[in-house]
Amino acid sequence: MDKMLWEPKRRIEAAFRKNLLNIAREIIKQVGNITDTDVITEILRQISKSREFEKFSESAAMKMVTHLFDDQGHTWRQATAANGKGGSFYAALQAELRGYTGRLLMDQVKRNAEIIKTLPLDISIDVTTYISQETAKGRRASEIAKEIKLKFPEQTKARAKLIARTEVSKTQSQLTESRCRMFNINWYVWRPVGGSKGDGRTRKSHRGMADVLVAWDDAPAPEDLFPQVSKITGKRYRNSLGHYHAGCCPNCRCYAEPVIDLDLFTWPMQAYRNGSIQRINRKAFEKII
Ligand SMILES: [Zn+2]
């Protein structure tokens, strides 16, 4: 089976990011040439509360979530067809939308819409901080207004990128988890994008988690398993991320590959159990699943 099968599609992330940028661009347009920070804050506050913006956010979130859902449905069918369970899985997939997964999808849409709704407020903070700083330097209001239009798309771009990357991975991981639970698949393999060693941008702790078996009921704390030591103080960085599954922390592009067929893996594997990563052979793993 194709290893990349479970990797979230970049085009879904790209489409979501584009959507967020369009929303942000519209928001910045509303500010126009105003440089009175109180007025700007008020305008953006009104936008964030408007019914129209709420609809906008929900539709962008809905598009992303259903896009992932459809794409994953395809992946599950491919993966399960390979081990002869295609028919029953397909029927189950049809049924799931009417039940638990339908609700989970709506939860994901709501969660993502809430995140999009923070955009006007974020932009408002960025814009008003910038105006205050520049005004304190004695710069002219008209100059500052011009700059905001040029400069702000950059910061907003960065924010949209972070939201798109983080939320697409997280939503994907949660969809995978819910489907796994439906089929009683309790384990997955943690995969970084770009293979076992990552793609050069994968953080050290997630490279450490590469190809490790993880149980859905027992999320690891990668920063505790692979601590980063400060070059200056020689001390370990505090782990502020806690326990989480593949794809479920900011900027993470890792994903979960469900353990559907043990033949597809090369044994022995590494497994996360009882707070540490241990080597496990196929026989021992069969006993615990
Ligand atoms: Zn990662």
PDB file of C-alpha atoms and ligand atoms in Angstrom:
ATOM      1  CA  MET A   1       0.000   0.000   0.000  1.00  0.00           C
ATOM      2  CA  ASP A   2       1.060   3.523  -0.720  1.00  0.00           C
ATOM      3  CA  LYS A   3       2.564   4.997   2.431  1.00  0.00           C
ATOM      4  CA  MET A   4       1.482   8.498   1.456  1.00  0.00           C
ATOM      5  CA  LEU A   5      -2.137   7.371   1.354  1.00  0.00           C
ATOM      6  CA  TRP A   6      -2.875   8.782   4.802  1.00  0.00           C
ATOM      7  CA  GLU A   7      -0.969  12.008   4.393  1.00  0.00           C
ATOM      8  CA  PRO A   8      -3.273  15.051   4.388  1.00  0.00           C
ATOM      9  CA  LYS A   9      -3.499  16.476   0.883  1.00  0.00           C
ATOM     10  CA  ARG A  10      -1.635  19.737   0.499  1.00  0.00           C
ATOM     11  CA  ARG A  11      -4.293  21.069  -1.824  1.00  0.00           C
ATOM     12  CA  ILE A  12      -6.873  20.960   0.991  1.00  0.00           C
ATOM     13  CA  GLU A  13      -4.578  23.026   3.198  1.00  0.00           C
ATOM     14  CA  ALA A  14      -3.851  25.404   0.298  1.00  0.00           C
ATOM     15  CA  ALA A  15      -7.542  25.902  -0.487  1.00  0.00           C
ATOM     16  CA  PHE A  16      -8.330  26.602   3.167  1.00  0.00           C
ATOM     17  CA  ARG A  17      -5.425  29.049   3.455  1.00  0.00           C
ATOM     18  CA  LYS A  18      -6.614  30.875   0.347  1.00  0.00           C
ATOM     19  CA  ASN A  19     -10.091  31.124   1.773  1.00  0.00           C
ATOM     20  CA  LEU A  20      -8.758  32.564   5.047  1.00  0.00           C
ATOM     21  CA  LEU A  21      -6.685  35.118   3.143  1.00  0.00           C
ATOM     22  CA  ASN A  22      -9.714  36.244   1.166  1.00  0.00           C
ATOM     23  CA  ILE A  23     -11.616  36.719   4.391  1.00  0.00           C
ATOM     24  CA  ALA A  24      -8.706  38.685   5.893  1.00  0.00           C
ATOM     25  CA  ARG A  25      -8.411  40.851   2.794  1.00  0.00           C
ATOM     26  CA  GLU A  26     -12.086  41.750   3.049  1.00  0.00           C
ATOM     27  CA  ILE A  27     -11.608  42.644   6.712  1.00  0.00           C
ATOM     28  CA  ILE A  28      -8.646  44.924   5.974  1.00  0.00           C
ATOM     29  CA  LYS A  29     -10.632  46.600   3.205  1.00  0.00           C
ATOM     30  CA  GLN A  30     -13.211  47.671   5.777  1.00  0.00           C
ATOM     31  CA  VAL A  31     -10.542  49.610   7.660  1.00  0.00           C
ATOM     32  CA  GLY A  32      -9.928  51.718   4.559  1.00  0.00           C
ATOM     33  CA  ASN A  33      -8.018  54.893   5.340  1.00  0.00           C
ATOM     34  CA  ILE A  34      -9.088  55.171   8.937  1.00  0.00           C
ATOM     35  CA  THR A  35      -6.232  55.691  11.385  1.00  0.00           C
ATOM     36  CA  ASP A  36      -8.220  56.375  14.520  1.00  0.00           C
ATOM     37  CA  THR A  37      -7.455  53.230  16.518  1.00  0.00           C
ATOM     38  CA  ASP A  38     -10.690  53.395  18.511  1.00  0.00           C
ATOM     39  CA  VAL A  39     -12.737  53.548  15.328  1.00  0.00           C
ATOM     40  CA  ILE A  40     -10.766  50.662  13.771  1.00  0.00           C
ATOM     41  CA  THR A  41     -11.192  48.516  16.859  1.00  0.00           C
ATOM     42  CA  GLU A  42     -14.913  49.230  16.840  1.00  0.00           C
ATOM     43  CA  ILE A  43     -15.306  48.427  13.120  1.00  0.00           C
ATOM     44  CA  LEU A  44     -13.479  45.116  13.475  1.00  0.00           C
ATOM     45  CA  ARG A  45     -15.423  44.267  16.612  1.00  0.00           C
ATOM     46  CA  GLN A  46     -18.659  44.860  14.701  1.00  0.00           C
ATOM     47  CA  ILE A  47     -17.459  42.642  11.858  1.00  0.00           C
ATOM     48  CA  SER A  48     -16.583  39.792  14.194  1.00  0.00           C
ATOM     49  CA  LYS A  49     -20.089  39.969  15.654  1.00  0.00           C
ATOM     50  CA  SER A  50     -21.991  40.311  12.404  1.00  0.00           C
ATOM     51  CA  ARG A  51     -24.224  37.535  11.144  1.00  0.00           C
ATOM     52  CA  GLU A  52     -22.678  37.888   7.684  1.00  0.00           C
ATOM     53  CA  PHE A  53     -19.169  37.232   8.965  1.00  0.00           C
ATOM     54  CA  GLU A  54     -20.394  34.304  10.998  1.00  0.00           C
ATOM     55  CA  LYS A  55     -21.866  32.766   7.842  1.00  0.00           C
ATOM     56  CA  PHE A  56     -18.600  33.418   6.017  1.00  0.00           C
ATOM     57  CA  SER A  57     -16.590  31.651   8.722  1.00  0.00           C
ATOM     58  CA  GLU A  58     -18.942  28.709   8.880  1.00  0.00           C
ATOM     59  CA  SER A  59     -18.926  28.200   5.146  1.00  0.00           C
ATOM     60  CA  ALA A  60     -15.096  28.313   4.968  1.00  0.00           C
ATOM     61  CA  ALA A  61     -14.852  25.827   7.848  1.00  0.00           C
ATOM     62  CA  MET A  62     -17.523  23.613   6.313  1.00  0.00           C
ATOM     63  CA  LYS A  63     -15.704  23.512   2.983  1.00  0.00           C
ATOM     64  CA  MET A  64     -12.430  22.446   4.594  1.00  0.00           C
ATOM     65  CA  VAL A  65     -13.958  19.788   6.844  1.00  0.00           C
ATOM     66  CA  THR A  66     -16.112  18.181   4.150  1.00  0.00           C
ATOM     67  CA  HIS A  67     -13.185  18.282   1.747  1.00  0.00           C
ATOM     68  CA  LEU A  68     -11.083  16.303   4.250  1.00  0.00           C
ATOM     69  CA  PHE A  69     -13.959  13.993   5.011  1.00  0.00           C
ATOM     70  CA  ASP A  70     -14.538  13.088   1.345  1.00  0.00           C
ATOM     71  CA  ASP A  71     -10.853  12.667   0.711  1.00  0.00           C
ATOM     72  CA  GLN A  72     -10.447  10.403   3.720  1.00  0.00           C
ATOM     73  CA  GLY A  73     -13.476   8.347   2.751  1.00  0.00           C
ATOM     74  CA  HIS A  74     -11.651   7.604  -0.456  1.00  0.00           C
ATOM     75  CA  THR A  75      -8.508   6.672   1.476  1.00  0.00           C
ATOM     76  CA  TRP A  76     -10.381   4.300   3.784  1.00  0.00           C
ATOM     77  CA  ARG A  77     -11.991   2.567   0.851  1.00  0.00           C
ATOM     78  CA  GLN A  78      -8.610   2.119  -0.819  1.00  0.00           C
ATOM     79  CA  ALA A  79      -6.961   0.863   2.359  1.00  0.00           C
ATOM     80  CA  THR A  80      -9.711  -1.548   3.277  1.00  0.00           C
ATOM     81  CA  ALA A  81     -10.215  -2.825  -0.268  1.00  0.00           C
ATOM     82  CA  ALA A  82      -6.588  -4.018  -0.080  1.00  0.00           C
ATOM     83  CA  ASN A  83      -7.346  -6.370   2.801  1.00  0.00           C
ATOM     84  CA  GLY A  84     -10.664  -7.640   1.454  1.00  0.00           C
ATOM     85  CA  LYS A  85     -12.858  -5.762   3.912  1.00  0.00           C
ATOM     86  CA  GLY A  86     -13.867  -3.129   1.379  1.00  0.00           C
ATOM     87  CA  GLY A  87     -17.549  -3.979   1.180  1.00  0.00           C
ATOM     88  CA  SER A  88     -18.341  -3.896   4.871  1.00  0.00           C
ATOM     89  CA  PHE A  89     -16.253  -0.782   5.457  1.00  0.00           C
ATOM     90  CA  TYR A  90     -18.033   0.996   2.653  1.00  0.00           C
ATOM     91  CA  ALA A  91     -21.435   0.229   4.127  1.00  0.00           C
ATOM     92  CA  ALA A  92     -20.204   1.395   7.500  1.00  0.00           C
ATOM     93  CA  LEU A  93     -18.933   4.644   5.978  1.00  0.00           C
ATOM     94  CA  GLN A  94     -22.364   5.299   4.521  1.00  0.00           C
ATOM     95  CA  ALA A  95     -23.966   4.736   7.889  1.00  0.00           C
ATOM     96  CA  GLU A  96     -21.492   6.802   9.878  1.00  0.00           C
ATOM     97  CA  LEU A  97     -22.627  10.160   8.520  1.00  0.00           C
ATOM     98  CA  ARG A  98     -26.011   9.573  10.037  1.00  0.00           C
ATOM     99  CA  GLY A  99     -24.549   8.873  13.439  1.00  0.00           C
ATOM    100  CA  TYR A 100     -21.503   9.747  15.478  1.00  0.00           C
ATOM    101  CA  THR A 101     -19.331  11.008  12.612  1.00  0.00           C
ATOM    102  CA  GLY A 102     -22.056  13.381  11.463  1.00  0.00           C
ATOM    103  CA  ARG A 103     -21.973  14.999  14.897  1.00  0.00           C
ATOM    104  CA  LEU A 104     -18.185  14.944  15.007  1.00  0.00           C
ATOM    105  CA  LEU A 105     -18.060  16.704  11.632  1.00  0.00           C
ATOM    106  CA  MET A 106     -20.369  19.426  12.881  1.00  0.00           C
ATOM    107  CA  ASP A 107     -18.159  19.823  15.955  1.00  0.00           C
ATOM    108  CA  GLN A 108     -15.115  20.222  13.707  1.00  0.00           C
ATOM    109  CA  VAL A 109     -16.917  22.799  11.573  1.00  0.00           C
ATOM    110  CA  LYS A 110     -17.904  24.736  14.686  1.00  0.00           C
ATOM    111  CA  ARG A 111     -14.408  24.560  16.159  1.00  0.00           C
ATOM    112  CA  ASN A 112     -12.823  25.805  12.929  1.00  0.00           C
ATOM    113  CA  ALA A 113     -15.424  28.550  12.459  1.00  0.00           C
ATOM    114  CA  GLU A 114     -14.627  29.808  15.979  1.00  0.00           C
ATOM    115  CA  ILE A 115     -10.935  30.014  15.066  1.00  0.00           C
ATOM    116  CA  ILE A 116     -11.718  31.958  11.874  1.00  0.00           C
ATOM    117  CA  LYS A 117     -13.850  34.321  13.942  1.00  0.00           C
ATOM    118  CA  THR A 118     -10.737  35.336  15.887  1.00  0.00           C
ATOM    119  CA  LEU A 119      -9.231  36.835  12.715  1.00  0.00           C
ATOM    120  CA  PRO A 120     -10.852  40.318  12.936  1.00  0.00           C
ATOM    121  CA  LEU A 121      -9.784  40.654  16.560  1.00  0.00           C
ATOM    122  CA  ASP A 122      -6.230  39.518  15.767  1.00  0.00           C
ATOM    123  CA  ILE A 123      -6.057  41.983  12.894  1.00  0.00           C
ATOM    124  CA  SER A 124      -7.481  44.709  15.106  1.00  0.00           C
ATOM    125  CA  ILE A 125      -4.761  44.139  17.716  1.00  0.00           C
ATOM    126  CA  ASP A 126      -2.036  44.108  15.036  1.00  0.00           C
ATOM    127  CA  VAL A 127      -3.310  47.246  13.329  1.00  0.00           C
ATOM    128  CA  THR A 128      -3.917  49.311  16.439  1.00  0.00           C
ATOM    129  CA  THR A 129      -0.564  48.353  18.003  1.00  0.00           C
ATOM    130  CA  TYR A 130       1.177  49.350  14.801  1.00  0.00           C
ATOM    131  CA  ILE A 131      -0.648  52.680  14.584  1.00  0.00           C
ATOM    132  CA  SER A 132       0.147  53.532  18.228  1.00  0.00           C
ATOM    133  CA  GLN A 133       3.835  52.745  17.738  1.00  0.00           C
ATOM    134  CA  GLU A 134       4.148  54.764  14.559  1.00  0.00           C
ATOM    135  CA  THR A 135       2.129  57.690  15.907  1.00  0.00           C
ATOM    136  CA  ALA A 136       4.441  57.822  18.929  1.00  0.00           C
ATOM    137  CA  LYS A 137       7.333  58.215  16.479  1.00  0.00           C
ATOM    138  CA  GLY A 138       5.575  61.324  15.150  1.00  0.00           C
ATOM    139  CA  ARG A 139       4.604  59.898  11.779  1.00  0.00           C
ATOM    140  CA  ARG A 140       1.720  61.205   9.734  1.00  0.00           C
ATOM    141  CA  ALA A 141      -1.616  59.403   9.859  1.00  0.00           C
ATOM    142  CA  SER A 142      -2.042  59.256   6.087  1.00  0.00           C
ATOM    143  CA  GLU A 143       1.382  57.634   5.734  1.00  0.00           C
ATOM    144  CA  ILE A 144       0.538  55.041   8.384  1.00  0.00           C
ATOM    145  CA  ALA A 145      -2.782  54.234   6.689  1.00  0.00           C
ATOM    146  CA  LYS A 146      -1.001  53.599   3.415  1.00  0.00           C
ATOM    147  CA  GLU A 147       1.476  51.308   5.138  1.00  0.00           C
ATOM    148  CA  ILE A 148      -1.184  49.252   6.838  1.00  0.00           C
ATOM    149  CA  LYS A 149      -2.647  48.340   3.488  1.00  0.00           C
ATOM    150  CA  LEU A 150       0.741  47.249   2.195  1.00  0.00           C
ATOM    151  CA  LYS A 151       2.211  45.695   5.304  1.00  0.00           C
ATOM    152  CA  PHE A 152      -0.716  43.931   6.880  1.00  0.00           C
ATOM    153  CA  PRO A 153      -1.402  41.367   4.284  1.00  0.00           C
ATOM    154  CA  GLU A 154       2.051  39.923   5.267  1.00  0.00           C
ATOM    155  CA  GLN A 155       1.247  39.411   8.939  1.00  0.00           C
ATOM    156  CA  THR A 156      -2.214  38.195   8.125  1.00  0.00           C
ATOM    157  CA  LYS A 157      -0.735  35.815   5.579  1.00  0.00           C
ATOM    158  CA  ALA A 158       1.467  34.299   8.266  1.00  0.00           C
ATOM    159  CA  ARG A 159      -1.514  33.927  10.572  1.00  0.00           C
ATOM    160  CA  ALA A 160      -3.697  32.343   7.864  1.00  0.00           C
ATOM    161  CA  LYS A 161      -0.869  29.936   7.055  1.00  0.00           C
ATOM    162  CA  LEU A 162      -0.511  28.849  10.672  1.00  0.00           C
ATOM    163  CA  ILE A 163      -4.257  28.403  11.123  1.00  0.00           C
ATOM    164  CA  ALA A 164      -4.597  26.422   7.876  1.00  0.00           C
ATOM    165  CA  ARG A 165      -1.672  24.112   8.613  1.00  0.00           C
ATOM    166  CA  THR A 166      -2.573  23.497  12.247  1.00  0.00           C
ATOM    167  CA  GLU A 167      -6.287  23.029  11.735  1.00  0.00           C
ATOM    168  CA  VAL A 168      -6.176  20.847   8.627  1.00  0.00           C
ATOM    169  CA  SER A 169      -3.782  18.423  10.375  1.00  0.00           C
ATOM    170  CA  LYS A 170      -5.798  18.442  13.568  1.00  0.00           C
ATOM    171  CA  THR A 171      -9.140  17.934  11.828  1.00  0.00           C
ATOM    172  CA  GLN A 172      -7.638  15.159   9.719  1.00  0.00           C
ATOM    173  CA  SER A 173      -6.254  13.419  12.803  1.00  0.00           C
ATOM    174  CA  GLN A 174      -9.569  13.655  14.640  1.00  0.00           C
ATOM    175  CA  LEU A 175     -11.463  12.266  11.647  1.00  0.00           C
ATOM    176  CA  THR A 176      -8.989   9.377  11.451  1.00  0.00           C
ATOM    177  CA  GLU A 177      -9.401   8.718  15.157  1.00  0.00           C
ATOM    178  CA  SER A 178     -13.187   8.656  14.975  1.00  0.00           C
ATOM    179  CA  ARG A 179     -13.180   6.247  12.059  1.00  0.00           C
ATOM    180  CA  CYS A 180     -10.612   4.035  13.749  1.00  0.00           C
ATOM    181  CA  ARG A 181     -12.758   3.862  16.871  1.00  0.00           C
ATOM    182  CA  MET A 182     -15.780   2.974  14.799  1.00  0.00           C
ATOM    183  CA  PHE A 183     -13.914   0.000  13.346  1.00  0.00           C
ATOM    184  CA  ASN A 184     -12.205  -0.903  16.640  1.00  0.00           C
ATOM    185  CA  ILE A 185      -8.791   0.004  15.302  1.00  0.00           C
ATOM    186  CA  ASN A 186      -7.022   1.132  18.448  1.00  0.00           C
ATOM    187  CA  TRP A 187      -3.533   1.750  17.089  1.00  0.00           C
ATOM    188  CA  TYR A 188      -1.937   3.972  14.499  1.00  0.00           C
ATOM    189  CA  VAL A 189       1.583   4.664  13.262  1.00  0.00           C
ATOM    190  CA  TRP A 190       2.903   8.219  13.741  1.00  0.00           C
ATOM    191  CA  ARG A 191       4.175   9.453  10.366  1.00  0.00           C
ATOM    192  CA  PRO A 192       5.961  12.721   9.700  1.00  0.00           C
ATOM    193  CA  VAL A 193       5.531  14.294   6.271  1.00  0.00           C
ATOM    194  CA  GLY A 194       8.509  13.396   4.095  1.00  0.00           C
ATOM    195  CA  GLY A 195       9.204   9.921   5.519  1.00  0.00           C
ATOM    196  CA  SER A 196      10.919   8.642   8.658  1.00  0.00           C
ATOM    197  CA  LYS A 197      13.397  11.491   8.932  1.00  0.00           C
ATOM    198  CA  GLY A 198      10.874  14.204   8.134  1.00  0.00           C
ATOM    199  CA  ASP A 199      11.360  16.737   5.377  1.00  0.00           C
ATOM    200  CA  GLY A 200      13.900  19.027   7.005  1.00  0.00           C
ATOM    201  CA  ARG A 201      11.282  21.149   8.719  1.00  0.00           C
ATOM    202  CA  THR A 202       9.994  18.408  11.017  1.00  0.00           C
ATOM    203  CA  ARG A 203      10.748  19.154  14.674  1.00  0.00           C
ATOM    204  CA  LYS A 204      13.181  16.867  16.496  1.00  0.00           C
ATOM    205  CA  SER A 205      10.589  15.405  18.857  1.00  0.00           C
ATOM    206  CA  HIS A 206       8.371  14.420  15.933  1.00  0.00           C
ATOM    207  CA  ARG A 207      11.265  12.871  14.044  1.00  0.00           C
ATOM    208  CA  GLY A 208      11.675  10.799  17.193  1.00  0.00           C
ATOM    209  CA  MET A 209       8.035   9.696  16.958  1.00  0.00           C
ATOM    210  CA  ALA A 210       8.451   8.616  13.319  1.00  0.00           C
ATOM    211  CA  ASP A 211       7.061   5.123  12.643  1.00  0.00           C
ATOM    212  CA  VAL A 212       6.146   4.561  16.295  1.00  0.00           C
ATOM    213  CA  LEU A 213       2.933   2.659  17.093  1.00  0.00           C
ATOM    214  CA  VAL A 214       0.596   4.729  19.259  1.00  0.00           C
ATOM    215  CA  ALA A 215      -2.735   3.766  20.878  1.00  0.00           C
ATOM    216  CA  TRP A 216      -5.632   6.222  20.489  1.00  0.00           C
ATOM    217  CA  ASP A 217      -6.296   5.924  24.216  1.00  0.00           C
ATOM    218  CA  ASP A 218      -2.740   6.801  25.202  1.00  0.00           C
ATOM    219  CA  ALA A 219      -1.399   9.964  23.522  1.00  0.00           C
ATOM    220  CA  PRO A 220       2.354  10.456  23.957  1.00  0.00           C
ATOM    221  CA  ALA A 221       4.180  13.611  25.093  1.00  0.00           C
ATOM    222  CA  PRO A 222       6.861  13.818  22.367  1.00  0.00           C
ATOM    223  CA  GLU A 223       8.674  16.735  24.064  1.00  0.00           C
ATOM    224  CA  ASP A 224       9.155  14.606  27.199  1.00  0.00           C
ATOM    225  CA  LEU A 225      10.285  11.562  25.209  1.00  0.00           C
ATOM    226  CA  PHE A 226      12.759  13.615  23.150  1.00  0.00           C
ATOM    227  CA  PRO A 227      13.626  16.619  25.301  1.00  0.00           C
ATOM    228  CA  GLN A 228      15.247  19.682  23.775  1.00  0.00           C
ATOM    229  CA  VAL A 229      18.115  21.142  25.772  1.00  0.00           C
ATOM    230  CA  SER A 230      18.863  24.867  25.658  1.00  0.00           C
ATOM    231  CA  LYS A 231      22.300  25.576  24.196  1.00  0.00           C
ATOM    232  CA  ILE A 232      22.668  28.560  26.515  1.00  0.00           C
ATOM    233  CA  THR A 233      21.539  27.263  29.909  1.00  0.00           C
ATOM    234  CA  GLY A 234      22.022  23.535  29.288  1.00  0.00           C
ATOM    235  CA  LYS A 235      18.599  22.964  30.815  1.00  0.00           C
ATOM    236  CA  ARG A 236      15.663  21.104  29.328  1.00  0.00           C
ATOM    237  CA  TYR A 237      12.938  23.260  27.811  1.00  0.00           C
ATOM    238  CA  ARG A 238       9.667  23.106  29.663  1.00  0.00           C
ATOM    239  CA  ASN A 239       7.102  20.975  27.833  1.00  0.00           C
ATOM    240  CA  SER A 240       4.123  23.251  27.244  1.00  0.00           C
ATOM    241  CA  LEU A 241       2.488  20.991  24.657  1.00  0.00           C
ATOM    242  CA  GLY A 242       1.653  18.053  26.903  1.00  0.00           C
ATOM    243  CA  HIS A 243       0.239  14.818  25.513  1.00  0.00           C
ATOM    244  CA  TYR A 244      -1.192  14.812  21.997  1.00  0.00           C
ATOM    245  CA  HIS A 245      -1.661  12.678  18.875  1.00  0.00           C
ATOM    246  CA  ALA A 246       0.054  13.034  15.494  1.00  0.00           C
ATOM    247  CA  GLY A 247      -1.014  16.245  13.751  1.00  0.00           C
ATOM    248  CA  CYS A 248      -2.484  17.749  16.910  1.00  0.00           C
ATOM    249  CA  CYS A 249      -0.117  20.546  17.942  1.00  0.00           C
ATOM    250  CA  PRO A 250       0.522  23.966  16.354  1.00  0.00           C
ATOM    251  CA  ASN A 251       2.241  23.835  12.950  1.00  0.00           C
ATOM    252  CA  CYS A 252       2.487  20.027  13.010  1.00  0.00           C
ATOM    253  CA  ARG A 253       2.164  18.293   9.653  1.00  0.00           C
ATOM    254  CA  CYS A 254       2.458  14.726  10.960  1.00  0.00           C
ATOM    255  CA  TYR A 255      -0.390  12.304  10.416  1.00  0.00           C
ATOM    256  CA  ALA A 256      -1.766   9.028  11.758  1.00  0.00           C
ATOM    257  CA  GLU A 257      -1.686   5.881   9.647  1.00  0.00           C
ATOM    258  CA  PRO A 258      -4.253   3.425  11.070  1.00  0.00           C
ATOM    259  CA  VAL A 259      -3.025  -0.092  11.766  1.00  0.00           C
ATOM    260  CA  ILE A 260      -5.490  -2.015   9.613  1.00  0.00           C
ATOM    261  CA  ASP A 261      -3.314  -4.843   8.372  1.00  0.00           C
ATOM    262  CA  LEU A 262      -0.210  -6.017  10.277  1.00  0.00           C
ATOM    263  CA  ASP A 263       1.255  -7.480   7.055  1.00  0.00           C
ATOM    264  CA  LEU A 264       1.841  -3.957   5.800  1.00  0.00           C
ATOM    265  CA  PHE A 265       4.456  -3.195   8.448  1.00  0.00           C
ATOM    266  CA  THR A 266       8.023  -4.333   8.911  1.00  0.00           C
ATOM    267  CA  TRP A 267       8.432  -6.054  12.271  1.00  0.00           C
ATOM    268  CA  PRO A 268       9.708  -5.542  14.914  1.00  0.00           C
ATOM    269  CA  MET A 269       8.291  -2.037  15.309  1.00  0.00           C
ATOM    270  CA  GLN A 270       8.602   0.592  18.008  1.00  0.00           C
ATOM    271  CA  ALA A 271       5.564   1.157  20.213  1.00  0.00           C
ATOM    272  CA  TYR A 272       4.696   3.837  22.732  1.00  0.00           C
ATOM    273  CA  ARG A 273       3.557   2.071  25.910  1.00  0.00           C
ATOM    274  CA  ASN A 274       3.598   2.881  29.625  1.00  0.00           C
ATOM    275  CA  GLY A 275       5.224   6.243  29.030  1.00  0.00           C
ATOM    276  CA  SER A 276       8.135   5.075  26.890  1.00  0.00           C
ATOM    277  CA  ILE A 277       8.982   3.785  23.448  1.00  0.00           C
ATOM    278  CA  GLN A 278       9.822   0.083  23.288  1.00  0.00           C
ATOM    279  CA  ARG A 279      10.650  -2.400  20.574  1.00  0.00           C
ATOM    280  CA  ILE A 280       7.840  -4.824  19.949  1.00  0.00           C
ATOM    281  CA  ASN A 281       7.611  -7.886  17.709  1.00  0.00           C
ATOM    282  CA  ARG A 282       4.524  -8.887  15.823  1.00  0.00           C
ATOM    283  CA  LYS A 283       3.530 -11.687  18.226  1.00  0.00           C
ATOM    284  CA  ALA A 284       3.698  -9.413  21.256  1.00  0.00           C
ATOM    285  CA  PHE A 285       1.761  -6.697  19.430  1.00  0.00           C
ATOM    286  CA  GLU A 286      -0.958  -9.149  18.380  1.00  0.00           C
ATOM    287  CA  LYS A 287      -1.397  -9.982  22.043  1.00  0.00           C
ATOM    288  CA  ILE A 288      -2.067  -6.379  23.059  1.00  0.00           C
ATOM    289  CA  ILE A 289      -4.404  -5.344  20.255  1.00  0.00           C
TER     290      ILE A 289
HETATM  291 ZN    ZN B   1       4.640  16.901  13.589  1.00  0.00          ZN
END
